[in-house]
Short mmCIF file of C-alpha atoms in Angstrom, two decimals:
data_model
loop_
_atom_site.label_atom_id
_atom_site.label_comp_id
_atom_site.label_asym_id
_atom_site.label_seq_id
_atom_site.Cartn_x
_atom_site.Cartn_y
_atom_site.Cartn_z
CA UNK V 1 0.00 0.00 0.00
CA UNK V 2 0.92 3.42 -0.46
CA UNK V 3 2.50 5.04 2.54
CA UNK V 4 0.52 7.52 5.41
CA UNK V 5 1.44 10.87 3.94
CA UNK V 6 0.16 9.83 0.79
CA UNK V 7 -3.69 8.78 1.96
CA UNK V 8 -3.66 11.62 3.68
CA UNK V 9 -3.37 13.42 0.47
CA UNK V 10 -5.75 11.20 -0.65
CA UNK V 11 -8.41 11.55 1.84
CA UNK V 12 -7.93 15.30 2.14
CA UNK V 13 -8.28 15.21 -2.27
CA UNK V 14 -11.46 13.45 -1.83
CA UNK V 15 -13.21 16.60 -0.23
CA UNK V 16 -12.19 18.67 -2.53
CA UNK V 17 -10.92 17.21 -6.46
CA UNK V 18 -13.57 15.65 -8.23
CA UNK V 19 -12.90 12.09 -7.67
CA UNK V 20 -10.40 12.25 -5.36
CA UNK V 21 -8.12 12.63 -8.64
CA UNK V 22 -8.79 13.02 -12.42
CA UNK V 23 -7.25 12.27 -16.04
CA UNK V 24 -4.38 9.73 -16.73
CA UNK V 25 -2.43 10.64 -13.40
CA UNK V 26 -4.91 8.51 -11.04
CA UNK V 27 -3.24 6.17 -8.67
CA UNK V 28 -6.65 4.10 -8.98
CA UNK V 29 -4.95 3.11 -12.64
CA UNK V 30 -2.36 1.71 -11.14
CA UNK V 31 -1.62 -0.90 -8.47
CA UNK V 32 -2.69 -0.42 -5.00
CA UNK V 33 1.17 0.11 -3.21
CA UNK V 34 1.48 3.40 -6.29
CA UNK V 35 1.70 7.03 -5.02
CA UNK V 36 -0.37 9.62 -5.84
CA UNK V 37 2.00 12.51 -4.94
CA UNK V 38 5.08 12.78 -5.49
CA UNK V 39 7.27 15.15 -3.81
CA UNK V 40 11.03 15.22 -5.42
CA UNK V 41 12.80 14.50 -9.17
CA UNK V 42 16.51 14.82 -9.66
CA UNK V 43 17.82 12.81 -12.73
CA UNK V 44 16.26 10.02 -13.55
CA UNK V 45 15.20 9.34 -9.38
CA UNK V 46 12.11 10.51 -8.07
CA UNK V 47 10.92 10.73 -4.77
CA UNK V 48 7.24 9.99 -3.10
CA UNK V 49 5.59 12.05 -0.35
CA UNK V 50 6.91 9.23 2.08
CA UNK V 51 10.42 9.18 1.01
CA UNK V 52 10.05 6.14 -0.99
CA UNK V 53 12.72 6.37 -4.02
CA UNK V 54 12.16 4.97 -7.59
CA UNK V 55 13.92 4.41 -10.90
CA UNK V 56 11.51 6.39 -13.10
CA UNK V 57 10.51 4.66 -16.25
CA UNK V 58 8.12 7.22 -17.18
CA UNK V 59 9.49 10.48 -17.00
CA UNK V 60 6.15 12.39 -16.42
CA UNK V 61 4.89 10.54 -19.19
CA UNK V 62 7.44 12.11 -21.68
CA UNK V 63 8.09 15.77 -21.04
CA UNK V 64 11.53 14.47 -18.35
CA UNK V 65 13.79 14.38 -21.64
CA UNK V 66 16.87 15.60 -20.26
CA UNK V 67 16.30 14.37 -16.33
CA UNK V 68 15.09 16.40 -13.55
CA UNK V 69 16.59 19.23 -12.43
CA UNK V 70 18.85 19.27 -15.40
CA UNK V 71 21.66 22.44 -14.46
CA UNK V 72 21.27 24.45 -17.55
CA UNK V 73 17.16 24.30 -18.01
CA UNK V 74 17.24 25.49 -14.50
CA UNK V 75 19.97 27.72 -14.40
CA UNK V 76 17.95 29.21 -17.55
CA UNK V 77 14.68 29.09 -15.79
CA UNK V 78 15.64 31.07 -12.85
CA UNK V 79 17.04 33.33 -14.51
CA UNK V 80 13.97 34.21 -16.22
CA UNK V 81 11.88 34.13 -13.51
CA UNK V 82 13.81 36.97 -11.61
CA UNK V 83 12.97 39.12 -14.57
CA UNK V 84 9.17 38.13 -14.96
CA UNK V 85 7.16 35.05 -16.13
CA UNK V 86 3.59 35.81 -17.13
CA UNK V 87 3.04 39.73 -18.37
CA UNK V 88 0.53 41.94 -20.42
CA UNK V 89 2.79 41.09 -23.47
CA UNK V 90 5.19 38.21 -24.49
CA UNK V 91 9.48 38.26 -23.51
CA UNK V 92 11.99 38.30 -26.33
CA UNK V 93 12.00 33.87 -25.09
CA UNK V 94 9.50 34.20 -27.49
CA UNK V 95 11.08 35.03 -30.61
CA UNK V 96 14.18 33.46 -29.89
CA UNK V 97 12.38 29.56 -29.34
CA UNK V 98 10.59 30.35 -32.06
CA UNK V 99 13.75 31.27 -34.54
CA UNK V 100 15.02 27.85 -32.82
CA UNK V 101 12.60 25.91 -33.52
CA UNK V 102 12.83 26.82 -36.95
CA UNK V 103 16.13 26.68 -37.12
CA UNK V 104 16.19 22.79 -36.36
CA UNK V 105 12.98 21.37 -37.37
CA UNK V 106 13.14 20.99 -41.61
CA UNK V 107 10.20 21.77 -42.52
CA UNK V 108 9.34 25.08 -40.12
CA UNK V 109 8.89 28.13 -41.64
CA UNK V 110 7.25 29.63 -38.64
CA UNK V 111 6.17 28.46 -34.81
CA UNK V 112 2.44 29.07 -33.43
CA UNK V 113 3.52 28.72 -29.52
CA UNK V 114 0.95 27.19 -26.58
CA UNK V 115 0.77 25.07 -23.38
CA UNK V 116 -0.71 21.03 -23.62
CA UNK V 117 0.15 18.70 -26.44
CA UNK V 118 -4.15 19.12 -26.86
CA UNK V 119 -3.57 23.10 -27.31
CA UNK V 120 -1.12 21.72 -30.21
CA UNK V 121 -3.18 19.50 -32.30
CA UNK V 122 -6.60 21.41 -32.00
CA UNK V 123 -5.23 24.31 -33.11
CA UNK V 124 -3.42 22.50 -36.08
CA UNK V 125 -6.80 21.26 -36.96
CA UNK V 126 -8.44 24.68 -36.78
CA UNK V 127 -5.39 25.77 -39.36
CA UNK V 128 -5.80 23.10 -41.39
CA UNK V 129 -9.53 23.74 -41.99
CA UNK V 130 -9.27 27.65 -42.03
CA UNK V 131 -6.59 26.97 -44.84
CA UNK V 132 -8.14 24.88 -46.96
CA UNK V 133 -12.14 25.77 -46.32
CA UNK V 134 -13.02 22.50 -45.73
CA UNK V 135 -13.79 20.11 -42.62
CA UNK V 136 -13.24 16.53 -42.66
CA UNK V 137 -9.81 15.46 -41.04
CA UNK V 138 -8.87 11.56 -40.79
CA UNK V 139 -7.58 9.94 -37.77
CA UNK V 140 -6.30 6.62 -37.70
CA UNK V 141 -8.48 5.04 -35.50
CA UNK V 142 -7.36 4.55 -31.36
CA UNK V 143 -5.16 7.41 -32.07
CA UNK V 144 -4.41 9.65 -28.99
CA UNK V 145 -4.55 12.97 -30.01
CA UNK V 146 -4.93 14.90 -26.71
CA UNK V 147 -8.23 15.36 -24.23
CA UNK V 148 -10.71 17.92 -26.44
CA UNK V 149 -14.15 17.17 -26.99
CA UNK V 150 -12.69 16.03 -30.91
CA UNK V 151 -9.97 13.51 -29.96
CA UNK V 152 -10.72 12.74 -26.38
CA UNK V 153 -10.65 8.79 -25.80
CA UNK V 154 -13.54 9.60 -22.56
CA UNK V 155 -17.01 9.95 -24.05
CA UNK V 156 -19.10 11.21 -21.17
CA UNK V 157 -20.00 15.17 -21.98
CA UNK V 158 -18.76 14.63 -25.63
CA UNK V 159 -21.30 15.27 -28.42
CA UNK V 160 -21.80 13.39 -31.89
CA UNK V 161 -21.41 16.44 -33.51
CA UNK V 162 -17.85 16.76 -31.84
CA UNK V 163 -16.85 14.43 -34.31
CA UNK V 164 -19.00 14.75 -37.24
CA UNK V 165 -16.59 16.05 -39.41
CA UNK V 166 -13.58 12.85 -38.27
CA UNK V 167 -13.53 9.79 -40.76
CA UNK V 168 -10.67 7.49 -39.09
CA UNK V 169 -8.48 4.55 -41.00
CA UNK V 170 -6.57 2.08 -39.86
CA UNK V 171 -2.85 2.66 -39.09
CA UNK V 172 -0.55 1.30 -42.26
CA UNK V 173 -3.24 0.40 -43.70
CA UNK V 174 -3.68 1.22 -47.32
CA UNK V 175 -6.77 0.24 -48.04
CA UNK V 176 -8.59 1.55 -44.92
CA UNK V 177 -7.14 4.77 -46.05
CA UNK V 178 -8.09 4.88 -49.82
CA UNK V 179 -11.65 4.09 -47.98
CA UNK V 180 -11.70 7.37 -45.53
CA UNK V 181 -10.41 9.50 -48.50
CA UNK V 182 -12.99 8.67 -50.87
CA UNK V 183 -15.79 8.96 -47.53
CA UNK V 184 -14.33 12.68 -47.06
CA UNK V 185 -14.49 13.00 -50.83
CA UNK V 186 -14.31 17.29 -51.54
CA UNK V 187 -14.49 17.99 -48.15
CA UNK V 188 -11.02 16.43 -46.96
CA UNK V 189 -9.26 19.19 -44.97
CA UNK V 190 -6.12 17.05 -43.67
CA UNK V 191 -4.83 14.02 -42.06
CA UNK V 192 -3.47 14.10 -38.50
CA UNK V 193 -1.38 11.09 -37.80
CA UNK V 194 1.15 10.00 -34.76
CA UNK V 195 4.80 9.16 -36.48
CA UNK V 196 4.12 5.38 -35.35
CA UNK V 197 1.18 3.47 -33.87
CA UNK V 198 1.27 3.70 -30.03
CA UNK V 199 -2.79 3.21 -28.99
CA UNK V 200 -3.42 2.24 -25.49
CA UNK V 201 -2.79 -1.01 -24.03
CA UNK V 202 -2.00 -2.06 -27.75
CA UNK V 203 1.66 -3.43 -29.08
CA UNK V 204 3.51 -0.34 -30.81
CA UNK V 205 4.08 -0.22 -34.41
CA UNK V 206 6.76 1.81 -36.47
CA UNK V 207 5.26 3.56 -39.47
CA UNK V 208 5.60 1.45 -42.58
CA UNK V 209 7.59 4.34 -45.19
CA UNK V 210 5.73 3.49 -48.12
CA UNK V 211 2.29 4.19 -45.55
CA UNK V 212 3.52 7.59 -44.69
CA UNK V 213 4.44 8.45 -48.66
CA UNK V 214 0.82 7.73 -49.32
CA UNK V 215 -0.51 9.92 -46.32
CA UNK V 216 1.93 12.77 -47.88
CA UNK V 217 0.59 11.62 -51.66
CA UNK V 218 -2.74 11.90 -50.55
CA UNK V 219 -2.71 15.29 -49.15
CA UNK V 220 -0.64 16.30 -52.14
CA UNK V 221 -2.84 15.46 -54.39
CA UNK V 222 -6.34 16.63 -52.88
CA UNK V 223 -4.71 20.13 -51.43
CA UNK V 224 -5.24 18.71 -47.66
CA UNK V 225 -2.85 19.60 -44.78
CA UNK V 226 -0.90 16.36 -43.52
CA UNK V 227 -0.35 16.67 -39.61
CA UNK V 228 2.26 15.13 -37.61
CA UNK V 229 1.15 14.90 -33.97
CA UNK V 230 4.53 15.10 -32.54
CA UNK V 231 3.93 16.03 -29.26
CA UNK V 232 4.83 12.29 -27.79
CA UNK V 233 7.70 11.67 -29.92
CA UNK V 234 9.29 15.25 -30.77
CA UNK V 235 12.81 15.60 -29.85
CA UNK V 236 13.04 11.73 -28.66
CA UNK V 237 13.23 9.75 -31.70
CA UNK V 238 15.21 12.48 -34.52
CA UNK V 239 16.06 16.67 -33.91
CA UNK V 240 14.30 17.79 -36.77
CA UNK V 241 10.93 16.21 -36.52
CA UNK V 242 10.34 12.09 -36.00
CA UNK V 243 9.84 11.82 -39.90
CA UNK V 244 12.93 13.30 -40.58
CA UNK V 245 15.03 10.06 -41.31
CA UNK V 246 12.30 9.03 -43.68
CA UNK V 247 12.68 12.23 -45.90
CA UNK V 248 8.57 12.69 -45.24
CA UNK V 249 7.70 16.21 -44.21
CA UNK V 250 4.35 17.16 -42.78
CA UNK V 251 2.68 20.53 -43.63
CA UNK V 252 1.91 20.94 -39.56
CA UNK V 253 3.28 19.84 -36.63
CA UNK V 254 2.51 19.48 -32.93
CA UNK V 255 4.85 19.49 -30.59
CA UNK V 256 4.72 19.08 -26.57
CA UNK V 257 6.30 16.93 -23.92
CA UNK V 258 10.35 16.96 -24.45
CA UNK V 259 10.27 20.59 -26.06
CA UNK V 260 11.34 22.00 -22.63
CA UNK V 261 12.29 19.01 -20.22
CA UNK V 262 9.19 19.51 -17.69
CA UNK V 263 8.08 23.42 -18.37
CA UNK V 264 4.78 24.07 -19.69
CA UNK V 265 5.62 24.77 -23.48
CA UNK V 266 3.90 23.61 -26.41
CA UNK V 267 4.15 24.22 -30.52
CA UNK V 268 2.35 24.16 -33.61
CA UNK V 269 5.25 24.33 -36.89
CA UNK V 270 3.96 24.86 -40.32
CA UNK V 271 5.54 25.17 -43.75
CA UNK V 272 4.99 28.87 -45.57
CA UNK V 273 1.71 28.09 -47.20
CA UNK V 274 0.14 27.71 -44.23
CA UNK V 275 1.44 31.39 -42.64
CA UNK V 276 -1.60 32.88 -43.24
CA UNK V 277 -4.19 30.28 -42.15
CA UNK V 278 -2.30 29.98 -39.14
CA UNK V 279 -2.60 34.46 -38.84
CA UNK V 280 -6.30 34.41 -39.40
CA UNK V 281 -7.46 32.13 -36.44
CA UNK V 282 -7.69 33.32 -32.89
CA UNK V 283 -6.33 30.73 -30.45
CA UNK V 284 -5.22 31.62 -27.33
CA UNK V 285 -4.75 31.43 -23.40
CA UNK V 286 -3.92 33.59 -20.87
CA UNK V 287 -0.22 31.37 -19.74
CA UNK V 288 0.59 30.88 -23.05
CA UNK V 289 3.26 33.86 -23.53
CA UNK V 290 4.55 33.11 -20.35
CA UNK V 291 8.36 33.54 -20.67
CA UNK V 292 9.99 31.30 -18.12
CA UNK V 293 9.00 27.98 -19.98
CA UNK V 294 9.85 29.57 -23.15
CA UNK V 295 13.62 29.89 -21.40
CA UNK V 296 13.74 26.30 -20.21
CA UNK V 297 12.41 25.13 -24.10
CA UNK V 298 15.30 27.41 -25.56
CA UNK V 299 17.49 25.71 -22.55
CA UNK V 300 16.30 22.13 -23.31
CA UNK V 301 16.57 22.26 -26.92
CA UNK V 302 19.87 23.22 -26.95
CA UNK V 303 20.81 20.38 -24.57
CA UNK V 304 19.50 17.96 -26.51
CA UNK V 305 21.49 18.96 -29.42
CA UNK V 306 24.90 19.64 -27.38
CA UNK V 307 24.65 16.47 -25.24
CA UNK V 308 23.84 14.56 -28.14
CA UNK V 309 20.52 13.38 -26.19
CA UNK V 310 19.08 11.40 -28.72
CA UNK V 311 21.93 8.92 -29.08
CA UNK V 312 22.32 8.65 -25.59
CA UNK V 313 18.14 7.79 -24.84
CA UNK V 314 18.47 5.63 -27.78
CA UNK V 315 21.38 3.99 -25.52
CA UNK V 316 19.94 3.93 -22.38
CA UNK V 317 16.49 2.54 -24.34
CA UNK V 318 18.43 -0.44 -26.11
CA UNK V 319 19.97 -1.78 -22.42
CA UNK V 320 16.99 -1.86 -21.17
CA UNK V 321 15.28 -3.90 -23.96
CA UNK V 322 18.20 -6.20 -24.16
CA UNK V 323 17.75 -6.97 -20.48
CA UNK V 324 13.95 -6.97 -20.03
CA UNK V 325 14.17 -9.80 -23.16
CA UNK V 326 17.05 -11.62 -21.51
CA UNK V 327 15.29 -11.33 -18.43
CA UNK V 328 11.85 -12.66 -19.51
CA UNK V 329 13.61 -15.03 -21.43
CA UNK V 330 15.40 -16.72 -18.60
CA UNK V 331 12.03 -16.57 -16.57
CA UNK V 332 10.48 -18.93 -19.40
CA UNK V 333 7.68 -15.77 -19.69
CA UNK V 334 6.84 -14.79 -23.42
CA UNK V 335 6.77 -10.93 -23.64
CA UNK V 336 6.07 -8.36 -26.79
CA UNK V 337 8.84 -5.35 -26.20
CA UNK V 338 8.15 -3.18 -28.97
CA UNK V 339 8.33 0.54 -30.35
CA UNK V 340 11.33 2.46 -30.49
CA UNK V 341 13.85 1.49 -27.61
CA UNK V 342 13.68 5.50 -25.75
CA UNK V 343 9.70 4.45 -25.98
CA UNK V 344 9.09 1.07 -25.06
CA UNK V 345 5.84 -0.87 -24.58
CA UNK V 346 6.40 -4.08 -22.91
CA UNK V 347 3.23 -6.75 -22.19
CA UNK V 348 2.66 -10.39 -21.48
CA UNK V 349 1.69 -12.52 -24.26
CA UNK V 350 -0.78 -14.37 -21.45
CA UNK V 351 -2.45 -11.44 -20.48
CA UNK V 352 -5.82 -10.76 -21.00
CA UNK V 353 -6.91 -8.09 -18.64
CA UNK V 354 -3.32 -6.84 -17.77
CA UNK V 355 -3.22 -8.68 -14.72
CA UNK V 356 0.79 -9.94 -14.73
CA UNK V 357 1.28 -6.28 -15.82
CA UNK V 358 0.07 -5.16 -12.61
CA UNK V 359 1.35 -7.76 -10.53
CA UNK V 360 4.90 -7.29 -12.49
CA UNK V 361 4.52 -3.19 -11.85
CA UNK V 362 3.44 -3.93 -8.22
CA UNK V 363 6.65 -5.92 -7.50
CA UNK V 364 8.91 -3.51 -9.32
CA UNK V 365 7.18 -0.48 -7.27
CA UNK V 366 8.52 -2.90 -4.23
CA UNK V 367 12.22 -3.14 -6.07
CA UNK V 368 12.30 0.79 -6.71
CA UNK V 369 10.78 1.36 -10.20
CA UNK V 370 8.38 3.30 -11.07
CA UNK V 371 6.63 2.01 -14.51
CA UNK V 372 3.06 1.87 -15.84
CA UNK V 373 1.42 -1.35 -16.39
CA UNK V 374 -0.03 -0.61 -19.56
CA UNK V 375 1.05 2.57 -20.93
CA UNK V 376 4.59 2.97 -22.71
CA UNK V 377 7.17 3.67 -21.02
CA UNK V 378 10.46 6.95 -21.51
CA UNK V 379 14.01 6.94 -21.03
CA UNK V 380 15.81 10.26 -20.50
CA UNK V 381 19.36 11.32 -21.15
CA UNK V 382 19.73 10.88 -17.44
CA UNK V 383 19.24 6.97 -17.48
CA UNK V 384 22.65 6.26 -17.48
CA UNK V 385 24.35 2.60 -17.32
CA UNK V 386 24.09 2.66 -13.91
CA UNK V 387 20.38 3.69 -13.40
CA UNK V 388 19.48 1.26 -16.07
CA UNK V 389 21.02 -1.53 -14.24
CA UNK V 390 19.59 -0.71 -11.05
CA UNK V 391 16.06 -0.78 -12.84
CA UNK V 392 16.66 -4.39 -14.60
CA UNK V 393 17.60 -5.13 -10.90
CA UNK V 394 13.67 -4.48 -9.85
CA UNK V 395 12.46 -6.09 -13.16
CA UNK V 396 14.20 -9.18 -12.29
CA UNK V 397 12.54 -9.32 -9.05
CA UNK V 398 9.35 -8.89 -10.90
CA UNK V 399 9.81 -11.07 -13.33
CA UNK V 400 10.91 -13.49 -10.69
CA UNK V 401 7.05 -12.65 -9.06
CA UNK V 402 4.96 -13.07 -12.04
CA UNK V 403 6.50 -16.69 -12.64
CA UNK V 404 5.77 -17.59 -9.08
CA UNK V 405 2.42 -16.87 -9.53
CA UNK V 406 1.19 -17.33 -12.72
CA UNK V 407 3.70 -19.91 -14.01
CA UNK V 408 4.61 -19.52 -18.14
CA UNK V 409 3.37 -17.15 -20.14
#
């Protein structure tokens, strides 16, 4: 169970949070010994409100890109905030991430800057269909696109006409495509698509290139905007956009998460044609000019580069793999470990309801790591060779578990 100070937070939540928590960060999600709160994060270590330390395998669910309390974000952050944060008007952080982020990502002309990875793709949507005067967008379906009444994966409150102008297709699938392009027919706006297939409590799948030439021919050839939603994967998988190594570029781009290690910083990129669509809508929010995030996103990007933090989650991401498949391996358990290695998703073959997943995240909660049972998991540059071993230390204990009780498979 979770430790005093932490159902006291609980109990005291109850009163007063709807729920007693809400959204994707509920303990109830996770096994009963799980924190709610959390109380410190230096590296790639956090902390509970108990003192109760963990390897962290999920990094805030992607924003930790560079570690907590990485010198130079917060060095860059500070210094910031003793000038001001939030103001009637923007900071000059503002021009200079966006001249960065057009500066690394290829296919930038300009940067459309906001706060959630949901800010991100609505407002790429909204471009999209302002540019083009049309409405339908395609979404492959069980896509996670963010937690708006358009792309939210809760129903309650959400209306059918929310989503009367989404057709969906299947991901790499051709056919299913051709099928939702024809359905749109003259009204097809654009395509938002995630660079690979990572649905919920599903196996991850890499894009197939010839799929994403088609998405790109498609749009081509019926004036639609192709969106990347790159808030999950920006900055983790290449610099200049997750499509990059295929020589794809999208016409939009979101962008949240690792774009400033932590800070609340999101961004919509868009190629010239798009400049004035992108002028003509209003979408806004009151924290969204807010400068000291901007600093940590100027900070964090140029870490990533300088550190050469790709290579080294890509690193960190490929030890673990080797040694969670050793490890299940030697344990006689048959696993699926798939998606890039910084991004894992790992399952049990056997499972039907994810119940070795929670026993195997309960025991490794026990060991000192922190993973989810059934959402994928993030490496940061701070997982270093010694980290990673002391998290395949708690995976072999829970390895060890799940074959005690639930024998093969």
């Amino acid at each position: 169970m979770a430790g005093t100070s932490d159902a006291a937070l609980r109990e005291r939540a109850r009163r007063v949070i709807p729920g007693g928590m809400y959204g994707h960060q509920r303990a109830g999600l996770f096994p009963e010994n799980f924190p709610q709160y959390l109380s410190h994060g230096e590296g790639a270590l956090i902390r509970d409100v108990d003192g109760r330390e963990f390897v962290d395998l999920l990094c805030g669910y992607g924003p930790i890109v560079l570690g907590y309390q990485h010198p130079g974000v917060e060095a860059a952050a500070a210094a910031q905030r003793r000038q001001a944060d939030c103001q009637n008007a923007p900071s000059a952080r503002m021009v200079e991430l966006a001249e960065l982020l057009v500066d690394v990502v290829d296919h930038a002309d300009w940067a459309y800057l906001a706060k959630n990875g949901t800010d991100a793709t609505t407002t790429c949507l909204t471009i999209a269909r302002a540019a083009t005067g049309r409405s339908v967008v395609l979404v492959a379906r069980g896509s996670y696109h963010g937690a708006a009444p358009w792309c939210t994966p809760g129903l309650a409150g959400v209306l059918p006409s929310d989503r009367a102008a989404l057709r969906y297709f299947e991901y790499n699938d051709h056919a299913s495509l051709r099928a939702a392009v024809d359905e749109a027919g003259d009204d097809l706006a654009g395509i938002i698509v995630t660079p690979f297939k990572h649905n919920d409590g599903e196996d991850q799948e890499l894009v197939d290139p010839a799929f994403a030439r088609e998405l790109r021919q498609v749009c081509d050839s019926r004036n639609a905007v192709l969106i990347l939603d790159d808030v999950r994967c920006g900055f983790r998988l290449n610099f200049g956009g997750s499509w990059e190594s295929l020589g794809i570029q999208p016409d939009l781009s979101a962008w949240g998460k690792a774009v400033s290690n932590g800070y609340t910083v999101s961004a919509i990129l868009g190629i010239e044609a798009l400049r004035d669509a992108a002028t003509s809508i209003f979408s806004t929010g009151t924290y969204w000019f807010a400068a000291v995030p901007m600093a940590a996103a100027i900070a964090t990007i140029n870490a990533i580069r300088d550190e050469d933090g790709i290579a080294a989650m890509e690193r960190a991401g490929e030890l673990l793999r080797s040694g969670i498949v050793e490890q299940a391996r030697a344990n006689d358990l048959a696993i699926s470990y798939t998606g890039p290695a910084q991004m894992p998703y790992f399952r049990f073959l056997a499972d039907t309801d994810f119940e070795r997943m929670m026993h195997f995240s309960r025991v490794a909660l026990d060991h000192g790591v922190y993973i989810h049972p059934r959402h994928n998991w993030f490496v940061s540059v701070a997982h270093t060779d010694e980290i990673v071993a002391r998290a395949l230390a708690g995976t072999e204990a829970a390895f060890r578990a799940v074959r005690d009780r639930f024998g093969d498979g």
